[in-house]
């Protein structure tokens, strides 16, 4: 029966509700924008790391018939391998960085705390999402493994005090 109360019908109260709703929408929009910006940052950093690792690992790949290949053929083979490995690693690390960053930002905003729990949850979400194609067992192992790895990295970097 509060709807029929005179206070709820006053223009002043409606203005108050309208302003509160706008503040709420602005806060949600801010959270979404911040999450997106941080996720894109980690996505690009992950992509750069994957690119570098792919170049390194592709250079180490030796052709099976190296004895029968000319120097030029070996050079072309190495360049193709480096390109393929770089692109593959770039995509994988970019996705990992994006998912981890987005999950950590959402969890941190939802909990309104900045601690190691956010890292554990984000690591679990990331590991589970990446290994989900392998079934439930692989998802659980991926979740636990990536969460543990995330905690080790956080303790090493000492971001949370």
Tab-separated table of C-alpha atoms in Angstrom:
chain	number	residue	atom	x	y	z
A	1	UNK	CA	0.000	0.000	0.000
A	2	UNK	CA	3.026	2.274	-0.146
A	3	UNK	CA	2.211	3.118	-3.760
A	4	UNK	CA	-0.789	5.128	-2.662
A	5	UNK	CA	1.164	7.089	-0.104
A	6	UNK	CA	1.432	10.801	-0.895
A	7	UNK	CA	5.211	10.755	-0.600
A	8	UNK	CA	5.502	8.374	-3.560
A	9	UNK	CA	3.341	10.631	-5.673
A	10	UNK	CA	5.326	13.790	-5.053
A	11	UNK	CA	7.470	15.141	-7.891
A	12	UNK	CA	10.372	15.544	-5.503
A	13	UNK	CA	10.379	11.824	-4.652
A	14	UNK	CA	10.113	10.891	-8.346
A	15	UNK	CA	13.083	13.128	-9.102
A	16	UNK	CA	15.033	11.475	-6.286
A	17	UNK	CA	14.252	8.000	-7.680
A	18	UNK	CA	15.159	9.141	-11.180
A	19	UNK	CA	18.517	10.505	-10.004
A	20	UNK	CA	19.269	7.344	-8.033
A	21	UNK	CA	18.477	5.244	-11.090
A	22	UNK	CA	20.807	7.383	-13.221
A	23	UNK	CA	23.613	7.017	-10.679
A	24	UNK	CA	23.069	3.256	-10.646
A	25	UNK	CA	23.150	3.068	-14.450
A	26	UNK	CA	26.299	5.223	-14.547
A	27	UNK	CA	27.996	2.965	-12.000
A	28	UNK	CA	27.085	-0.193	-13.933
A	29	UNK	CA	28.240	1.422	-17.181
A	30	UNK	CA	31.511	2.421	-15.478
A	31	UNK	CA	32.078	-1.137	-14.299
A	32	UNK	CA	31.424	-2.495	-17.785
A	33	UNK	CA	33.733	0.049	-19.429
A	34	UNK	CA	36.511	-0.548	-16.892
A	35	UNK	CA	36.190	-4.316	-17.318
A	36	UNK	CA	36.321	-3.945	-21.079
A	37	UNK	CA	39.377	-1.674	-21.009
A	38	UNK	CA	41.304	-3.924	-18.626
A	39	UNK	CA	40.325	-7.007	-20.605
A	40	UNK	CA	41.500	-5.460	-23.866
A	41	UNK	CA	44.779	-4.447	-22.223
A	42	UNK	CA	45.435	-7.971	-21.028
A	43	UNK	CA	44.208	-9.351	-24.348
A	44	UNK	CA	46.801	-7.314	-26.236
A	45	UNK	CA	49.541	-8.086	-23.703
A	46	UNK	CA	48.698	-11.791	-23.908
A	47	UNK	CA	48.720	-11.610	-27.683
A	48	UNK	CA	52.158	-9.977	-27.652
A	49	UNK	CA	53.522	-12.613	-25.286
A	50	UNK	CA	52.030	-15.378	-27.413
A	51	UNK	CA	53.542	-13.851	-30.540
A	52	UNK	CA	57.004	-13.768	-28.965
A	53	UNK	CA	56.713	-17.325	-27.646
A	54	UNK	CA	55.470	-18.561	-30.993
A	55	UNK	CA	58.427	-17.000	-32.785
A	56	UNK	CA	60.822	-18.595	-30.316
A	57	UNK	CA	59.202	-22.042	-30.373
A	58	UNK	CA	58.730	-21.952	-34.142
A	59	UNK	CA	62.434	-21.261	-34.616
A	60	UNK	CA	63.267	-24.371	-32.587
A	61	UNK	CA	61.111	-26.619	-34.783
A	62	UNK	CA	63.298	-28.727	-37.080
A	63	UNK	CA	61.963	-30.285	-40.272
A	64	UNK	CA	61.895	-34.076	-40.418
A	65	UNK	CA	63.709	-34.210	-43.748
A	66	UNK	CA	66.278	-31.543	-42.978
A	67	UNK	CA	69.058	-33.505	-44.700
A	68	UNK	CA	67.222	-33.484	-48.036
A	69	UNK	CA	66.225	-29.799	-47.957
A	70	UNK	CA	68.231	-26.969	-49.453
A	71	UNK	CA	69.101	-23.941	-47.352
A	72	UNK	CA	66.349	-21.907	-48.968
A	73	UNK	CA	63.738	-24.637	-48.344
A	74	UNK	CA	64.791	-24.838	-44.707
A	75	UNK	CA	64.501	-21.055	-44.371
A	76	UNK	CA	61.011	-21.064	-45.901
A	77	UNK	CA	59.972	-23.978	-43.692
A	78	UNK	CA	61.262	-22.214	-40.556
A	79	UNK	CA	59.480	-18.975	-41.491
A	80	UNK	CA	56.180	-20.808	-42.025
A	81	UNK	CA	56.534	-22.678	-38.739
A	82	UNK	CA	57.345	-19.484	-36.860
A	83	UNK	CA	54.339	-17.743	-38.396
A	84	UNK	CA	51.947	-20.593	-37.609
A	85	UNK	CA	53.209	-21.029	-34.058
A	86	UNK	CA	53.192	-17.287	-33.430
A	87	UNK	CA	49.611	-16.866	-34.581
A	88	UNK	CA	48.428	-19.897	-32.623
A	89	UNK	CA	50.193	-18.798	-29.421
A	90	UNK	CA	49.056	-15.222	-29.918
A	91	UNK	CA	45.396	-16.290	-30.064
A	92	UNK	CA	45.697	-18.625	-27.084
A	93	UNK	CA	47.415	-16.102	-24.812
A	94	UNK	CA	45.103	-13.307	-25.916
A	95	UNK	CA	42.036	-15.364	-25.015
A	96	UNK	CA	43.546	-16.362	-21.673
A	97	UNK	CA	44.401	-12.761	-20.843
A	98	UNK	CA	40.980	-11.508	-21.871
A	99	UNK	CA	39.023	-14.131	-19.921
A	100	UNK	CA	41.201	-13.799	-16.814
A	101	UNK	CA	41.079	-10.021	-16.771
A	102	UNK	CA	37.326	-9.865	-17.368
A	103	UNK	CA	36.617	-12.485	-14.697
A	104	UNK	CA	38.867	-10.830	-12.128
A	105	UNK	CA	37.365	-7.414	-12.754
A	106	UNK	CA	33.778	-8.681	-12.500
A	107	UNK	CA	34.506	-10.643	-9.310
A	108	UNK	CA	36.335	-7.703	-7.756
A	109	UNK	CA	33.471	-5.335	-8.509
A	110	UNK	CA	30.861	-7.808	-7.271
A	111	UNK	CA	32.693	-8.501	-4.008
A	112	UNK	CA	33.911	-4.913	-3.562
A	113	UNK	CA	37.215	-6.274	-2.269
A	114	UNK	CA	40.719	-6.372	-3.698
A	115	UNK	CA	42.271	-9.599	-2.458
A	116	UNK	CA	43.649	-12.975	-3.518
A	117	UNK	CA	40.182	-14.563	-3.679
A	118	UNK	CA	39.449	-12.587	-6.832
A	119	UNK	CA	42.559	-14.055	-8.433
A	120	UNK	CA	41.615	-17.596	-7.417
A	121	UNK	CA	38.105	-17.270	-8.851
A	122	UNK	CA	39.356	-15.611	-12.046
A	123	UNK	CA	41.988	-18.324	-12.471
A	124	UNK	CA	39.397	-21.033	-11.955
A	125	UNK	CA	37.023	-19.440	-14.474
A	126	UNK	CA	39.825	-19.037	-17.014
A	127	UNK	CA	41.204	-22.547	-16.607
A	128	UNK	CA	37.735	-24.060	-16.724
A	129	UNK	CA	36.729	-22.064	-19.794
A	130	UNK	CA	39.896	-22.912	-21.708
A	131	UNK	CA	39.705	-26.630	-20.984
A	132	UNK	CA	35.907	-26.976	-21.246
A	133	UNK	CA	36.097	-28.790	-24.589
A	134	UNK	CA	37.769	-31.730	-22.862
A	135	UNK	CA	34.733	-32.511	-20.709
A	136	UNK	CA	33.907	-32.075	-17.030
A	137	UNK	CA	37.042	-33.757	-15.717
A	138	UNK	CA	39.309	-31.591	-17.861
A	139	UNK	CA	37.342	-28.508	-16.840
A	140	UNK	CA	37.862	-29.274	-13.144
A	141	UNK	CA	41.565	-29.940	-13.629
A	142	UNK	CA	41.933	-26.776	-15.703
A	143	UNK	CA	40.082	-24.771	-13.068
A	144	UNK	CA	42.244	-26.060	-10.213
A	145	UNK	CA	45.481	-25.808	-12.164
A	146	UNK	CA	44.973	-22.292	-13.451
A	147	UNK	CA	43.721	-21.088	-10.051
A	148	UNK	CA	46.841	-22.502	-8.371
A	149	UNK	CA	49.064	-20.987	-11.056
A	150	UNK	CA	47.331	-17.618	-10.618
A	151	UNK	CA	47.916	-17.683	-6.866
A	152	UNK	CA	51.604	-18.494	-7.349
A	153	UNK	CA	51.981	-15.613	-9.799
A	154	UNK	CA	50.105	-13.239	-7.457
A	155	UNK	CA	52.305	-14.221	-4.531
A	156	UNK	CA	55.373	-13.760	-6.706
A	157	UNK	CA	54.250	-10.299	-7.842
A	158	UNK	CA	52.747	-9.404	-4.424
A	159	UNK	CA	49.944	-7.288	-5.869
A	160	UNK	CA	47.580	-7.856	-2.944
A	161	UNK	CA	48.784	-6.814	0.480
